mmCIF file with all atom_site columns, C-alpha atoms in Angstrom:
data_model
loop_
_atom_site.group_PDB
_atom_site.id
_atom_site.type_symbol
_atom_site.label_atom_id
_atom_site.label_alt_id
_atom_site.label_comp_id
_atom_site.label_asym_id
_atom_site.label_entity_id
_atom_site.label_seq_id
_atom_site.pdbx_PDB_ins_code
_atom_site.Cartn_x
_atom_site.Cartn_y
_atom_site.Cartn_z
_atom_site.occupancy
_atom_site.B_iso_or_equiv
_atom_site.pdbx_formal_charge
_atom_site.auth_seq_id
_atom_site.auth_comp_id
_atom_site.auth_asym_id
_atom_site.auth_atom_id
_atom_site.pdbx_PDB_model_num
ATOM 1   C CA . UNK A 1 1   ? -14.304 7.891   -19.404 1.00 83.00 ? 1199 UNK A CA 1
ATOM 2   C CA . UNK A 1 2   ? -12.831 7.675   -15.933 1.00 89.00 ? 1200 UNK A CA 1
ATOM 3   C CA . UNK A 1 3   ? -9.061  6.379   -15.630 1.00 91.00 ? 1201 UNK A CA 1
ATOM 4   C CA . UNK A 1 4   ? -8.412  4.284   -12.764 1.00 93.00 ? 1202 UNK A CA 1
ATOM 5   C CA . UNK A 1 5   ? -5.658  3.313   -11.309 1.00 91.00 ? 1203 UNK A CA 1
ATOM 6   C CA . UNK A 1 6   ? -4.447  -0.017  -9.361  1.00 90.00 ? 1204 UNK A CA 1
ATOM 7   C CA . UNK A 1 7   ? -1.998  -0.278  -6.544  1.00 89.00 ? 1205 UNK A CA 1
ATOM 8   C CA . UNK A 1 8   ? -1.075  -3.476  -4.460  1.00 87.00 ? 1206 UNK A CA 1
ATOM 9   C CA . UNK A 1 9   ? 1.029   -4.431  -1.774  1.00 86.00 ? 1207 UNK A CA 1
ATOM 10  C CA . UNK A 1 10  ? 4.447   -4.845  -2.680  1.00 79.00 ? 1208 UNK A CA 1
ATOM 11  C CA . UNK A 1 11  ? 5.064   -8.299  -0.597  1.00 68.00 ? 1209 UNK A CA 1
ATOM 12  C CA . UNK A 1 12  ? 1.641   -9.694  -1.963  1.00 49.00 ? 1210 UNK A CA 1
ATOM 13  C CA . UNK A 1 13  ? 1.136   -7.984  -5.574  1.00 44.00 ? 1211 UNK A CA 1
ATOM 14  C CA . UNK A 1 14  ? 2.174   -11.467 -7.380  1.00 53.00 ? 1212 UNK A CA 1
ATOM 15  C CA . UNK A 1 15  ? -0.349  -13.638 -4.822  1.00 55.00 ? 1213 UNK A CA 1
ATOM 16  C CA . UNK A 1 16  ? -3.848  -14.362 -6.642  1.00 50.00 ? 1214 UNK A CA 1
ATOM 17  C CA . UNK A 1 17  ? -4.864  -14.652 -2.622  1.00 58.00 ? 1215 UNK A CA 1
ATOM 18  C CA . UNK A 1 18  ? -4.142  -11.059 -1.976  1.00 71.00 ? 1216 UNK A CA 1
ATOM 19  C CA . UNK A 1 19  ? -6.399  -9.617  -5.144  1.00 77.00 ? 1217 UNK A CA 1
ATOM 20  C CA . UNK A 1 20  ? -8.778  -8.293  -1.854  1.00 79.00 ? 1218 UNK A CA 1
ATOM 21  C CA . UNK A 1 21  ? -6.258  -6.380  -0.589  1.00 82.00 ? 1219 UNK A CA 1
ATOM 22  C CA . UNK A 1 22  ? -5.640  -3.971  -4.588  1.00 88.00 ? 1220 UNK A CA 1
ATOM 23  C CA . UNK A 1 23  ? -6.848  -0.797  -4.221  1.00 90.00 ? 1221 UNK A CA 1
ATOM 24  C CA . UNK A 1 24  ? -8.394  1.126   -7.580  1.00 92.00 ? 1222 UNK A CA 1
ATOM 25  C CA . UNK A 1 25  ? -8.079  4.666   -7.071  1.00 93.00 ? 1223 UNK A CA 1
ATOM 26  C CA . UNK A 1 26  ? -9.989  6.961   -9.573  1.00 93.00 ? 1224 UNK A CA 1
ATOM 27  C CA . UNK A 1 27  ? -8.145  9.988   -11.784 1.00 92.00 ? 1225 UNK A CA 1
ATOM 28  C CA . UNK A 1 28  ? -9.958  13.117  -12.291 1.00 91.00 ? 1226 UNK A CA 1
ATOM 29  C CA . UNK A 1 29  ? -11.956 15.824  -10.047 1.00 94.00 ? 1227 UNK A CA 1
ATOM 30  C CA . UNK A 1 30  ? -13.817 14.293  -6.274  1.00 94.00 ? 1228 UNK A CA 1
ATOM 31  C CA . UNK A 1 31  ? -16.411 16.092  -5.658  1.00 95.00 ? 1229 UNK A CA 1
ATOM 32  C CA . UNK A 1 32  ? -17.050 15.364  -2.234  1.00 94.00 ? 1230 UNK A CA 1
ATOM 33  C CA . UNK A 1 33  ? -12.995 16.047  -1.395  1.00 95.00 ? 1231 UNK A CA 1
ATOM 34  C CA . UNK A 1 34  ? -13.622 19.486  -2.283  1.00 95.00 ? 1232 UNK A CA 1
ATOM 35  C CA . UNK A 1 35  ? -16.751 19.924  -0.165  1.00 95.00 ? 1233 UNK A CA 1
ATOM 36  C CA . UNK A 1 36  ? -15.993 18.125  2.405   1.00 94.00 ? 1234 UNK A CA 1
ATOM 37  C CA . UNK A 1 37  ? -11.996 17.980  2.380   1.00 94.00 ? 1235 UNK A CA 1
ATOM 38  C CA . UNK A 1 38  ? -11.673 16.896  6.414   1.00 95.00 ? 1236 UNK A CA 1
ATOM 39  C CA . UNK A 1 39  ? -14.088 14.259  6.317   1.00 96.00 ? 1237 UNK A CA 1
ATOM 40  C CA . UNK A 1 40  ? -13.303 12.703  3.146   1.00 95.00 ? 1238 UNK A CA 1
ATOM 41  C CA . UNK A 1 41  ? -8.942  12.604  3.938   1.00 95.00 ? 1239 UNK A CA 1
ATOM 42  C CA . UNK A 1 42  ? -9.968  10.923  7.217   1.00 96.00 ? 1240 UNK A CA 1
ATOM 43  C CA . UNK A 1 43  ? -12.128 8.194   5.584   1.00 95.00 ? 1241 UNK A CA 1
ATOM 44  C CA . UNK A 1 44  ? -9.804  7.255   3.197   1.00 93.00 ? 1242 UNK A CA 1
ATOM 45  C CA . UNK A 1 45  ? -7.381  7.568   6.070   1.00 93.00 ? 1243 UNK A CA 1
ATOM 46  C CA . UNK A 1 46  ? -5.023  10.176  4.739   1.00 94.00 ? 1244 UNK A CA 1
ATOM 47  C CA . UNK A 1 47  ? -3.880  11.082  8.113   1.00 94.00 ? 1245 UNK A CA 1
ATOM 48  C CA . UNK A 1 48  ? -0.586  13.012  6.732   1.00 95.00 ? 1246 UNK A CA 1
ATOM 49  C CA . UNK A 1 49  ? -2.300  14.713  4.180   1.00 94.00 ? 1247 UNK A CA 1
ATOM 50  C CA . UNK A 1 50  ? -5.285  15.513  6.875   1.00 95.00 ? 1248 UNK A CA 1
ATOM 51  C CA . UNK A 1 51  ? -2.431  17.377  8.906   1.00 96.00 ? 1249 UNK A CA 1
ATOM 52  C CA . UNK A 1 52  ? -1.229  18.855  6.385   1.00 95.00 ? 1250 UNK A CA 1
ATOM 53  C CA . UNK A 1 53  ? -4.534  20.193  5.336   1.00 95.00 ? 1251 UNK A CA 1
ATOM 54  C CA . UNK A 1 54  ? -5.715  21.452  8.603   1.00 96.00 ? 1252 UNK A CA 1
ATOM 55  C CA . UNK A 1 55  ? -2.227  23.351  8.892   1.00 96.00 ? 1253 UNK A CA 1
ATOM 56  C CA . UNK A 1 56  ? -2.670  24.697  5.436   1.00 96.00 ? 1254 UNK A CA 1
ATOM 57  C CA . UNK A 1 57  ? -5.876  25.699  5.545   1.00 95.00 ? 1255 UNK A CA 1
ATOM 58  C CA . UNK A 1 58  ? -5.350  27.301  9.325   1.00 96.00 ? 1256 UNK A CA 1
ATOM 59  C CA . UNK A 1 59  ? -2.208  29.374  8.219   1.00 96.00 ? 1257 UNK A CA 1
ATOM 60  C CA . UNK A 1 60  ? -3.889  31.029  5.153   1.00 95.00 ? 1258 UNK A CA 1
ATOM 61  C CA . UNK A 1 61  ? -6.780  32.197  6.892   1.00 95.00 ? 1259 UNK A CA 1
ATOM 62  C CA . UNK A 1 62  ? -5.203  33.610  9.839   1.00 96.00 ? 1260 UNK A CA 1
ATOM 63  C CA . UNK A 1 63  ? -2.026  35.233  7.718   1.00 95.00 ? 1261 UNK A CA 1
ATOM 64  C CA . UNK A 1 64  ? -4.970  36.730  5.430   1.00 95.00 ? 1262 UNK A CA 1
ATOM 65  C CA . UNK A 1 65  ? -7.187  37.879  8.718   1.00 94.00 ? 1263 UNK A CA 1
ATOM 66  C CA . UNK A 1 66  ? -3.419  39.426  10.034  1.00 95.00 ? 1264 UNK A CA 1
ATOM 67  C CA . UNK A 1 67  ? -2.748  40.899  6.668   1.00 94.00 ? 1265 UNK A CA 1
ATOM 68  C CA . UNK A 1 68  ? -6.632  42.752  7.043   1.00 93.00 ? 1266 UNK A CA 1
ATOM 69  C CA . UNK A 1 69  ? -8.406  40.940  3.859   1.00 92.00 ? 1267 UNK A CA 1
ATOM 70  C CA . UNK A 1 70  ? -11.820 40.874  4.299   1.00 93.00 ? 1268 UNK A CA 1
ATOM 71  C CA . UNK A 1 71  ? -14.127 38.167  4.579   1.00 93.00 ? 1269 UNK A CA 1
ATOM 72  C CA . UNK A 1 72  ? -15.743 37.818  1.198   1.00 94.00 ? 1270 UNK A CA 1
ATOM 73  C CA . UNK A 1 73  ? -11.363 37.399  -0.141  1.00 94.00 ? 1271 UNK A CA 1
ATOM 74  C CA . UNK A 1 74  ? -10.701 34.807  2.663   1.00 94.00 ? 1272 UNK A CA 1
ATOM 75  C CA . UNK A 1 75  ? -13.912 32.802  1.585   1.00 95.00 ? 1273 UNK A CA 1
ATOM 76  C CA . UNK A 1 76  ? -12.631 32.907  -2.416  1.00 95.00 ? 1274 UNK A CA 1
ATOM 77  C CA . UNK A 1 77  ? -9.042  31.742  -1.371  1.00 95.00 ? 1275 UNK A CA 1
ATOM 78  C CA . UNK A 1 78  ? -10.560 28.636  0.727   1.00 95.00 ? 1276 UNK A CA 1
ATOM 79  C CA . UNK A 1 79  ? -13.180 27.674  -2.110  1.00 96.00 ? 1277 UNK A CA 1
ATOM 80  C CA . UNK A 1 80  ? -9.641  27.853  -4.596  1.00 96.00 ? 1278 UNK A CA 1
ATOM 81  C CA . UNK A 1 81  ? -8.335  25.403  -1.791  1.00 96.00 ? 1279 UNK A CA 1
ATOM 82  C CA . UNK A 1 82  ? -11.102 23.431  -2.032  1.00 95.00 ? 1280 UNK A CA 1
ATOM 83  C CA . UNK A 1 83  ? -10.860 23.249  -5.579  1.00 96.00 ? 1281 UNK A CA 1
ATOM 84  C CA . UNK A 1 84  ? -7.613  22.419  -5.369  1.00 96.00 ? 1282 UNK A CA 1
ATOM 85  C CA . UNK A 1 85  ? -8.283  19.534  -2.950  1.00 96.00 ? 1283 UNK A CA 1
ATOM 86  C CA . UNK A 1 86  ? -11.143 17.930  -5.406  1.00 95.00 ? 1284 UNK A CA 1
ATOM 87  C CA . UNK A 1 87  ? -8.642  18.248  -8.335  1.00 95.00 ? 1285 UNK A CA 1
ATOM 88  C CA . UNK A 1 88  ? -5.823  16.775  -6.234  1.00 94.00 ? 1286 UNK A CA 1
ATOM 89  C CA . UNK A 1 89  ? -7.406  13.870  -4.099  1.00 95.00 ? 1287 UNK A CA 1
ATOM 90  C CA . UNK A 1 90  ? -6.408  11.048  -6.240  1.00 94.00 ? 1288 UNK A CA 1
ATOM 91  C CA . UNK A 1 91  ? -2.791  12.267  -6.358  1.00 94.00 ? 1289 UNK A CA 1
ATOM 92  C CA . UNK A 1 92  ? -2.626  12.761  -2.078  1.00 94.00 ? 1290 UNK A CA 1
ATOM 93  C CA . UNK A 1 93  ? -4.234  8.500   -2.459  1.00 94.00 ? 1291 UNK A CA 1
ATOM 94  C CA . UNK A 1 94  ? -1.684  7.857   -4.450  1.00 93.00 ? 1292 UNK A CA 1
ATOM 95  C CA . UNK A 1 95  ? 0.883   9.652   -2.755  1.00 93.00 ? 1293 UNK A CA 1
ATOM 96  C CA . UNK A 1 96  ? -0.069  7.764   0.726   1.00 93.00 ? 1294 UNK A CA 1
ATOM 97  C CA . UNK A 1 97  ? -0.140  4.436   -1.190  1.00 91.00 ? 1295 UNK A CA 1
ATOM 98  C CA . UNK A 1 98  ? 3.886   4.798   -2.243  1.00 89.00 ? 1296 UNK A CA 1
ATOM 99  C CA . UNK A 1 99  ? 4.278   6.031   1.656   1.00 90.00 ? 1297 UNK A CA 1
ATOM 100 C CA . UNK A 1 100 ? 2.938   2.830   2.383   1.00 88.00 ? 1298 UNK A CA 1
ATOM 101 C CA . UNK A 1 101 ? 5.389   0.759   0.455   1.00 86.00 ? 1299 UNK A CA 1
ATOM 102 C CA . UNK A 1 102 ? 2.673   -0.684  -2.781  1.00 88.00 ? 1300 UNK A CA 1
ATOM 103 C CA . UNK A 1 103 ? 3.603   -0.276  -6.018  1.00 86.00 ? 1301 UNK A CA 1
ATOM 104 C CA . UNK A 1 104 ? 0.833   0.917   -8.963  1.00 87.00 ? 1302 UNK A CA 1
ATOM 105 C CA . UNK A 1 105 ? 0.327   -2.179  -10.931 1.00 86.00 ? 1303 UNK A CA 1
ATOM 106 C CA . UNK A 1 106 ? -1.528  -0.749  -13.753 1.00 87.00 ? 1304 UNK A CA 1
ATOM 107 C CA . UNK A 1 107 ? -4.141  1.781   -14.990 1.00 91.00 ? 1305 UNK A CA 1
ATOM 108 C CA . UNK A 1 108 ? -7.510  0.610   -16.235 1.00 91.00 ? 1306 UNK A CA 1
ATOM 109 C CA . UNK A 1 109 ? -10.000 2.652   -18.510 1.00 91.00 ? 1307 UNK A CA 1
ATOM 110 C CA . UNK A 1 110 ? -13.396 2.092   -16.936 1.00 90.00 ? 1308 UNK A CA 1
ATOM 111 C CA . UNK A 1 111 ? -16.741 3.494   -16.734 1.00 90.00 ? 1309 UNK A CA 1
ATOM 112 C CA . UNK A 1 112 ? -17.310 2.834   -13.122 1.00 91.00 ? 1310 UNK A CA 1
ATOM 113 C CA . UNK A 1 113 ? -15.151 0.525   -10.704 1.00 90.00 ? 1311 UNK A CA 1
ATOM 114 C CA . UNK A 1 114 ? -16.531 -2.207  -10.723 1.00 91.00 ? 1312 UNK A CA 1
ATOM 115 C CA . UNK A 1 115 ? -15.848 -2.307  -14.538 1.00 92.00 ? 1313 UNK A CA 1
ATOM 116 C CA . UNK A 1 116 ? -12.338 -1.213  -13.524 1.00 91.00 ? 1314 UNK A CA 1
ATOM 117 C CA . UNK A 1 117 ? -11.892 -4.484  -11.277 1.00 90.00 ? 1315 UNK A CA 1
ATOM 118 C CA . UNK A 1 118 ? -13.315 -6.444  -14.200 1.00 91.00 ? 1316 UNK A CA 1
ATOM 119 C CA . UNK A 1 119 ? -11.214 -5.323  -16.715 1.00 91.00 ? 1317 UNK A CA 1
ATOM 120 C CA . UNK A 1 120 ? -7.856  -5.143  -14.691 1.00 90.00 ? 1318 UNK A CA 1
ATOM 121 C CA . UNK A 1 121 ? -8.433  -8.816  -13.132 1.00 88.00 ? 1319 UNK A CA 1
ATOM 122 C CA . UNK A 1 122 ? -9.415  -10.166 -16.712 1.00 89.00 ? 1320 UNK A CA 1
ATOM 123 C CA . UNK A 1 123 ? -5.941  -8.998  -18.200 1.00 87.00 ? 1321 UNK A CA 1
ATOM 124 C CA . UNK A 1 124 ? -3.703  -9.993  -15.156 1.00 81.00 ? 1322 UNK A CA 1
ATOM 125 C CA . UNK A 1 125 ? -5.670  -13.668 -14.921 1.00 81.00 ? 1323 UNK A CA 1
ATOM 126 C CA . UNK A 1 126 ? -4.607  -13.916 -18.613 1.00 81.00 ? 1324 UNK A CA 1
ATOM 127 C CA . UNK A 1 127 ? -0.981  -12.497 -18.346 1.00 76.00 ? 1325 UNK A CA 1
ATOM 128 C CA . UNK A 1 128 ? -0.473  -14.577 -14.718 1.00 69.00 ? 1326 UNK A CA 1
ATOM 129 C CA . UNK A 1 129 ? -1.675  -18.130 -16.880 1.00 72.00 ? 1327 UNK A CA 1
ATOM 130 C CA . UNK A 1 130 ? 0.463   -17.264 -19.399 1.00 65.00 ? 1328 UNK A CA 1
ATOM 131 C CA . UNK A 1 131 ? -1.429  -16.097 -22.350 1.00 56.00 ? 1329 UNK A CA 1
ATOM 132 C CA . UNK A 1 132 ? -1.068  -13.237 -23.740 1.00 52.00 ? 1330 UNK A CA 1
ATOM 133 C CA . UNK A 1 133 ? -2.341  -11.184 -26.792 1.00 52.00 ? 1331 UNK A CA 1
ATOM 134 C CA . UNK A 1 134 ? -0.802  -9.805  -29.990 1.00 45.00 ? 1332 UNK A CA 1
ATOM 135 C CA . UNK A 1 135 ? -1.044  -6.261  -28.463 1.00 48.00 ? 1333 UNK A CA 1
ATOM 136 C CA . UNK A 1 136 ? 0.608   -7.325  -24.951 1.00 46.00 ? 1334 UNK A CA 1
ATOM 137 C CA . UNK A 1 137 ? 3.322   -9.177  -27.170 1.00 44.00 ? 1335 UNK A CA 1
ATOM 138 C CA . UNK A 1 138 ? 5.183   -6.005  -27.916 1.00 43.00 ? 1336 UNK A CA 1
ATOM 139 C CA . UNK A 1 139 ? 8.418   -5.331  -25.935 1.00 43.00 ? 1337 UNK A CA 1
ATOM 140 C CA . UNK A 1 140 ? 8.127   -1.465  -24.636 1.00 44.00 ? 1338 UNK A CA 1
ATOM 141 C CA . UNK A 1 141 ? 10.918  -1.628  -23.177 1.00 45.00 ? 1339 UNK A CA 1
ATOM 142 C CA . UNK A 1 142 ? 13.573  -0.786  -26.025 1.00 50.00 ? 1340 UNK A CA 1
ATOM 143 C CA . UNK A 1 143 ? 13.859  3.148   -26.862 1.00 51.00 ? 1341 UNK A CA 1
ATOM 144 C CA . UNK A 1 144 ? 12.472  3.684   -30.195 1.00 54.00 ? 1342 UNK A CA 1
ATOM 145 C CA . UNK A 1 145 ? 15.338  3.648   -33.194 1.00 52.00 ? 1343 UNK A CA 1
ATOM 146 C CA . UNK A 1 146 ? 17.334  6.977   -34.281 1.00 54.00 ? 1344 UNK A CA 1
ATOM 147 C CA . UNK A 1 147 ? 18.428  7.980   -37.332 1.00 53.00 ? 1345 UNK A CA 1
ATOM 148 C CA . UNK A 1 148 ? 21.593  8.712   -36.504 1.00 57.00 ? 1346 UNK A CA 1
ATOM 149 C CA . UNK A 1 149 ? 22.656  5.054   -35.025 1.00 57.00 ? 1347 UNK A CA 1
ATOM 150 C CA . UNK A 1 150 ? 24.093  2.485   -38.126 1.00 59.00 ? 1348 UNK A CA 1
ATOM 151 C CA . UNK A 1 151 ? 22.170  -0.381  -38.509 1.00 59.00 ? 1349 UNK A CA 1
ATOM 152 C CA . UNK A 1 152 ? 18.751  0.709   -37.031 1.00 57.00 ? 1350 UNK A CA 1
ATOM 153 C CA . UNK A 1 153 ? 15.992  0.766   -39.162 1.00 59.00 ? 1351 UNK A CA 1
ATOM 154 C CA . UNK A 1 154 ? 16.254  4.245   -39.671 1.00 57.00 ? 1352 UNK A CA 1
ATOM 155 C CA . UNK A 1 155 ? 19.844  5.032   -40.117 1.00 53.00 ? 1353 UNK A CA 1
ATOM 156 C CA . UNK A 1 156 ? 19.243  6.828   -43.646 1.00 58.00 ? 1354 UNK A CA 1
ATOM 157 C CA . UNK A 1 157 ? 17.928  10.245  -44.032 1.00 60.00 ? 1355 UNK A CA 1
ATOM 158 C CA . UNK A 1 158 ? 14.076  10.451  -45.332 1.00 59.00 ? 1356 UNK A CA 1
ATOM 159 C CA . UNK A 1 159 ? 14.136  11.162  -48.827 1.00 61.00 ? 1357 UNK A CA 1
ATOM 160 C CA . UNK A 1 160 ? 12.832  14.738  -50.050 1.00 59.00 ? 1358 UNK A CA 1
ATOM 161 C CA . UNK A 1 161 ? 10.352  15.153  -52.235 1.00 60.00 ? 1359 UNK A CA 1
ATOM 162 C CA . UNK A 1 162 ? 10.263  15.655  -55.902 1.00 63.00 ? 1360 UNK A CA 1
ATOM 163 C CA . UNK A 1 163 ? 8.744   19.576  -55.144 1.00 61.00 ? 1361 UNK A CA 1
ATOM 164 C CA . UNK A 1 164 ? 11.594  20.063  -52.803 1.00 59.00 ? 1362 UNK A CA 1
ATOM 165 C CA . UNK A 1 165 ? 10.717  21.023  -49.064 1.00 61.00 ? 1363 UNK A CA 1
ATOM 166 C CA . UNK A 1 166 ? 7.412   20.119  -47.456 1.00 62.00 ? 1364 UNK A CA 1
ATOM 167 C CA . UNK A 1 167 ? 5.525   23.101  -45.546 1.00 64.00 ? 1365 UNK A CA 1
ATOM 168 C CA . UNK A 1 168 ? 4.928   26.231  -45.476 1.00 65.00 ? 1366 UNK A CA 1
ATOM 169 C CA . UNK A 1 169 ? 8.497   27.519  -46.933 1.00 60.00 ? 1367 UNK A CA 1
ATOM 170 C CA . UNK A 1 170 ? 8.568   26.679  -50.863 1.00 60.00 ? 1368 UNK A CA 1
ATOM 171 C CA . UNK A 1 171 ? 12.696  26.079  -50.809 1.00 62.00 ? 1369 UNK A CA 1
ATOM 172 C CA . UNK A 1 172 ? 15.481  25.583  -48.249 1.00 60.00 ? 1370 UNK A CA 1
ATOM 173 C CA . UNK A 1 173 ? 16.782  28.627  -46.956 1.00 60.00 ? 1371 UNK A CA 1
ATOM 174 C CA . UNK A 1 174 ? 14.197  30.556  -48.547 1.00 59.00 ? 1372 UNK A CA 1
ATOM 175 C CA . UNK A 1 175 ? 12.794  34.056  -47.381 1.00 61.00 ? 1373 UNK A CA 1
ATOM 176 C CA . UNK A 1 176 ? 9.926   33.793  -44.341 1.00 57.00 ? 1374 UNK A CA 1
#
């Protein structure tokens, strides 16, 4: 299932006004950005990363036409590029997005966009009115308890078992 993932405006990503404005931005391979790499950067508007690929693109093929590779190698290297392209479109839209000063707001399992916008709005309604759900009740934010800190929850060593070691090695220290 296709991972999406949302970006806003920093100035308006807390105004319900501005929800027009979010941009969803799908993970995974674009077919048409490999095919078609200089059309599709210029109609998302990826003008540094259109630049960029022109340049690319330009210096590989004449440094391999200088360095005497032959035609059927310079066609392989540019459909490897264009690969490349279709594997990293979403990252060059995301890329241009933090360029332009929004911040990703969250990621959204979907199977289309539309479902995407459904799903995202439906959870940031809910967690902008103030309710919020057992599993969105959890505080992330703490790093997970060590063993080797007194008083966390797992300050003790794990007890061993009655057979001694677990795995493949029948006693501690034991031959391999």
């Amino acid at each position: 299932m296709p991972v999406y993932t949302v970006h806003a405006p920093v100035a308006d990503s807390a105004d319900l006004a501005a929800t027009d404005k979010f941009a969803f931005v799908r993970d995974g391979f674009h077919f048409w950005a490999a095919v078609a790499s200089v059309f599709w950067l210029a109609w998302h508007r990826l003008w540094l990363a259109l630049i960029g690929w022109i340049v690319l693109t330009f210096v590989v093929d004449f440094g391999l036409a200088k360095l005497g590779v032959g035609a059927g190698a310079i066609f392989s290297v540019d459909l490897v590029l264009a690969l490349l392209m279709g594997f990293e479109a979403a990252s060059l839209q995301r890329w241009t997005l933090s360029r332009r000063k929004w911040r990703q707001l969250d990621v959204v399992v979907a199977d289309d966009e539309e479902a995407a916008e459904r799903r995202f709005f439906e959870r940031w309604t809910a967690r902008h009115r103030g309710v919020v759900n057992d599993q969105r009740s959890i505080d992330r934010g703490a790093p997970p308890p060590t063993r080797n800190v007194p008083g966390q929850p797992f300050s003790k060593a794990p007890p061993l078992p009655q057979g001694g070691i677990i795995g493949l090695f029948p006693e501690p220290g034991g031959s391999r």
